[in-house]
XYZ file of C-alpha atoms in Angstrom:
243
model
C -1.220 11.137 -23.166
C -1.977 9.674 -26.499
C -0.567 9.225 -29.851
C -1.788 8.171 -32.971
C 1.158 6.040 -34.628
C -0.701 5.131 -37.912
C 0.305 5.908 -41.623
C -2.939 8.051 -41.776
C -3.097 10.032 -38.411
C -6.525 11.352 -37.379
C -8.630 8.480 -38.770
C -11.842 7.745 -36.741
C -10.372 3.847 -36.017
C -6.483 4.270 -35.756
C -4.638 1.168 -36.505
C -1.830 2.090 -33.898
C -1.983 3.888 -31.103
C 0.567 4.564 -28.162
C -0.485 5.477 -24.415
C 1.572 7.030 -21.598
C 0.548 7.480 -18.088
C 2.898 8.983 -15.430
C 2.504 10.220 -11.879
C 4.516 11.551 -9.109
C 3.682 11.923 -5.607
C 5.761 12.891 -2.373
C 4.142 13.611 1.347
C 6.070 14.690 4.145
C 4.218 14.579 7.365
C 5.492 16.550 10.472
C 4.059 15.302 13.886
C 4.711 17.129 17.368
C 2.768 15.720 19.951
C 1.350 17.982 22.456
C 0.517 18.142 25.575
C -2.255 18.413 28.252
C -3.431 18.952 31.822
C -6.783 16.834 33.276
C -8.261 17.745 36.460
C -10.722 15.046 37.523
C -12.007 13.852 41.131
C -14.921 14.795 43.975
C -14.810 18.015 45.845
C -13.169 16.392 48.809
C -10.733 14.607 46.939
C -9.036 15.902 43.387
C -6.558 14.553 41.020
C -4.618 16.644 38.006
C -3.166 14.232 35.883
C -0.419 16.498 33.434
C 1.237 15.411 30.341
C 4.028 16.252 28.219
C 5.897 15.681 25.145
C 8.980 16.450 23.586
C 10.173 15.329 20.013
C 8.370 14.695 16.887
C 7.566 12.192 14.299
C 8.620 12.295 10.372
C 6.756 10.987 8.060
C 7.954 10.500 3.968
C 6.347 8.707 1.372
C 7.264 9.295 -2.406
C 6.091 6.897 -5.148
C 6.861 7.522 -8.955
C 5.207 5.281 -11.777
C 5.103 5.389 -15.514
C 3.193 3.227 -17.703
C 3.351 2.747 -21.903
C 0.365 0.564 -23.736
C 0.565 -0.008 -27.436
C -2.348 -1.158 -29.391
C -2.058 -2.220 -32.935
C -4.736 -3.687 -35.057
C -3.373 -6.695 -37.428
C -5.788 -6.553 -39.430
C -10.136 -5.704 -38.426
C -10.023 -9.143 -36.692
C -6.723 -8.868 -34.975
C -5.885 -6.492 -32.305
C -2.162 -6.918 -29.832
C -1.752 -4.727 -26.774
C 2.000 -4.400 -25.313
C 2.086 -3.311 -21.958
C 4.826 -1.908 -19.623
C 4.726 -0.150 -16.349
C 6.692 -0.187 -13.585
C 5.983 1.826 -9.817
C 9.027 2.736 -7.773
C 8.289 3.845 -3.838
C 9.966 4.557 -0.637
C 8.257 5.255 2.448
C 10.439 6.780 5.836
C 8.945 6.943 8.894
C 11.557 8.365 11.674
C 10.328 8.616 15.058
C 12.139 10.019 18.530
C 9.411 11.349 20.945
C 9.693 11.036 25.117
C 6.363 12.009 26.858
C 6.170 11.858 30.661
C 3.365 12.526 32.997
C 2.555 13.262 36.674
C -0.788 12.544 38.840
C -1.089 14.361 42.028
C -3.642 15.079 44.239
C -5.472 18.602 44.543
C -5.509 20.901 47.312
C -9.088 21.927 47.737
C -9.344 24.226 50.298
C -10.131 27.811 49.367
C -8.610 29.121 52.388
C -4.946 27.084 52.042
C -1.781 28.980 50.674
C -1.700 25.975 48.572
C -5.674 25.891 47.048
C -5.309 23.862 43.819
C -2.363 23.489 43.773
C -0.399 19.930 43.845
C -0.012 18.604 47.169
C 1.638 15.051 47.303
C 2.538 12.787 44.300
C 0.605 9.903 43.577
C 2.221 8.511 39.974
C 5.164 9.511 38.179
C 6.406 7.958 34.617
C 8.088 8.432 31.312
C 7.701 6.682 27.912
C 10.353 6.732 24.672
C 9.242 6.064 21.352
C 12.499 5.593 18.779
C 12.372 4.596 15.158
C 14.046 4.226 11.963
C 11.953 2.734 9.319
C 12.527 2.363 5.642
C 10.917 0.818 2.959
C 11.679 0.784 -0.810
C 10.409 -1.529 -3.601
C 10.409 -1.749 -7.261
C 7.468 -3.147 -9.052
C 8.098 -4.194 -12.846
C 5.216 -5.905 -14.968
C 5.167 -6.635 -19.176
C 2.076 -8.016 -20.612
C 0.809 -8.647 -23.975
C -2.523 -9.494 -25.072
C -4.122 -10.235 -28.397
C -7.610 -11.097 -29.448
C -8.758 -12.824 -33.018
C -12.224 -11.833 -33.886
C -14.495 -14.338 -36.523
C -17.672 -14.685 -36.995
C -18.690 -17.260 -34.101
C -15.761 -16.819 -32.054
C -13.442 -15.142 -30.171
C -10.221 -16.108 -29.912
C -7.477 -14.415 -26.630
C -4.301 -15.302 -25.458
C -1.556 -13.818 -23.516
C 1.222 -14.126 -21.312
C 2.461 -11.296 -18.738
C 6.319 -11.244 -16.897
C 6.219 -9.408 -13.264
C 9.215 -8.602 -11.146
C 9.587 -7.144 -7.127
C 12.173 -6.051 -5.324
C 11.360 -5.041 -1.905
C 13.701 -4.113 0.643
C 12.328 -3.571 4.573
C 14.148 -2.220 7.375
C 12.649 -1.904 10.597
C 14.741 -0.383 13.384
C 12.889 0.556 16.802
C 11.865 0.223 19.981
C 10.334 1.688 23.343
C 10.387 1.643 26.810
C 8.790 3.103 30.073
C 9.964 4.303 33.282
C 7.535 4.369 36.255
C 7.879 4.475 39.901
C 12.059 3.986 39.210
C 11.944 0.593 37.036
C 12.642 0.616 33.290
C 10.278 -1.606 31.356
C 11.069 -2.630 27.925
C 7.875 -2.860 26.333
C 8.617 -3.297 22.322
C 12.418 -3.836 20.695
C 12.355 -4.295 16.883
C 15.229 -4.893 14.498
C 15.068 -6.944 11.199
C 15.755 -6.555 7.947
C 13.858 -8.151 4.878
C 14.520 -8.285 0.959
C 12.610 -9.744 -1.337
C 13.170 -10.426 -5.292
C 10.564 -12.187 -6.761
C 9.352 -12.858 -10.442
C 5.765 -14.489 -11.441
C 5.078 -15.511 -14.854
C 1.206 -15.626 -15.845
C -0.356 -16.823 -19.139
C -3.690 -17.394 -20.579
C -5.392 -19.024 -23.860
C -9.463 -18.864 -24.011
C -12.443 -19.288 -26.511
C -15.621 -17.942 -27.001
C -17.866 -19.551 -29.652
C -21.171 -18.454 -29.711
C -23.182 -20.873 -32.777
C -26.303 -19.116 -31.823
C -28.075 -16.593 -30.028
C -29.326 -19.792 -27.480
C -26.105 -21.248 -26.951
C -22.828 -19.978 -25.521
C -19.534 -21.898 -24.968
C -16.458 -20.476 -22.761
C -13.150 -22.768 -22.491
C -9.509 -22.021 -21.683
C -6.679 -22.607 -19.407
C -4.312 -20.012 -17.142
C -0.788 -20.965 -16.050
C 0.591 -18.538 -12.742
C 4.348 -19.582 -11.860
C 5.504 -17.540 -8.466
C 9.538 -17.700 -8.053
C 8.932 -17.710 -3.665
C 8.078 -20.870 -3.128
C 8.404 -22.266 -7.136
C 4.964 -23.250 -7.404
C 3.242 -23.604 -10.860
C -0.759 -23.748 -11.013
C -2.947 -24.383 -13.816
C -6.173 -23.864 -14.220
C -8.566 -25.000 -17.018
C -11.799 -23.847 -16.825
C -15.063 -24.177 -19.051
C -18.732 -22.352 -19.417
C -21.604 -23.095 -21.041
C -25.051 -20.775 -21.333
C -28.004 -21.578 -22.206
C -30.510 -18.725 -23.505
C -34.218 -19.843 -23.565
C -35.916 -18.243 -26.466
């Protein structure tokens, strides 16, 4: 959505203008696992391998984010832009599913009480799948940039706050029983936050004397509160345009 802020609404160049963009999303995904019976082998010899399930899987992921940007023109060489948004999510993923499965060998005589059928047991086994997973963050960012027009250059400068909060919690784990011995394959518990800001700012010039000659120069500061590191970064361009 837009909005035209200006003491004279409609004009073809508005002097200020406010933006809003906002979305919603939520998915929910239900998963029962099915399952299935295999038949595989030679005439003379025949295997059925059969599968089953029982449980399911829940899936939930909802993310909401809004975002404002306000543009005001100064003056017909000055122009600001103020920028908010922030994203909020949280993702679920619950899981509690035991499949088991059996591989036999096939009776293939056609005359035998017992023709295809399972005669003996070759394999036997279970697997369990359990889970409780849950992630939620909160994503923050403020920004302002502004931009002086003149005749031979271009002036831009601005500076931009950003803030995450992420908590993580993983809680699951799985095992398998075959031939009587329980197997721990996979055990998983931990739990992670993180609250973090960065800090980001940048100041540039373009000065162009000349259709032939072009000259680009600036410098761009990023502070990250994890591991307190500041880097800055000067850089410079020049173009040449052969007539």
């Amino acid at each position: 959505m837009r909005w035209d802020l200006s003491k004279n609404p409609g004009s073809d160049d508005p002097k200020t203008e406010l933006e809003w963009l906002s979305s919603y999303a939520q998915n929910q995904y239900l998963v029962f696992p099915e399952g299935r019976e295999t038949t595989f082998g030679t005439f003379s010899q025949s295997f059925r391998l059969s599968v089953g399930f029982i449980g399911q899987e829940s899936l939930t992921y909802t993310t909401f984010q809004n975002g404002l940007k306000l543009t005001h023109h100064w003056t017909d060489r000055l122009t600001s832009k103020f920028i908010l948004n922030g994203v909020v999510t949280s993702e679920r993923e619950f899981f509690d599913v035991e499949g088991g499965y059996r591989l036999c060998d096939v009776d293939n005589d056609p005359g035998s009480s017992t023709f295809n059928d399972c005669v003996a047991t070759v394999g036997i086994g279970s697997l369990y799948r359990y889970g409780r997973n849950v992630l939620q963050a909160q994503l923050y960012h403020a920004e302002t940039r502004n931009e002086l027009v003149l005749d031979k250059s271009k002036f831009e400068a601005g500076v931009s706050y950003s803030w995450q909060l992420i908590d993580d919690s993983l809680d699951e784990y799985t095992f398998a029983d075959s031939s009587d011995y329980v197997i721990n394959l996979e055990s998983l518990d931990n739990e992670a936050s993180l609250n973090v800001n960065r800090v980001e700012g940048y100041v540039q010039h373009r000065w162009t004397p000349n259709a032939q000659h072009l000259l680009v120069y600036g410098v761009r500061l990023n502070y990250f509160s994890l591991n307190n590191q500041l880097l800055i970064s000067p850089r410079a361009q020049y173009a040449y345009r052969f007539p």
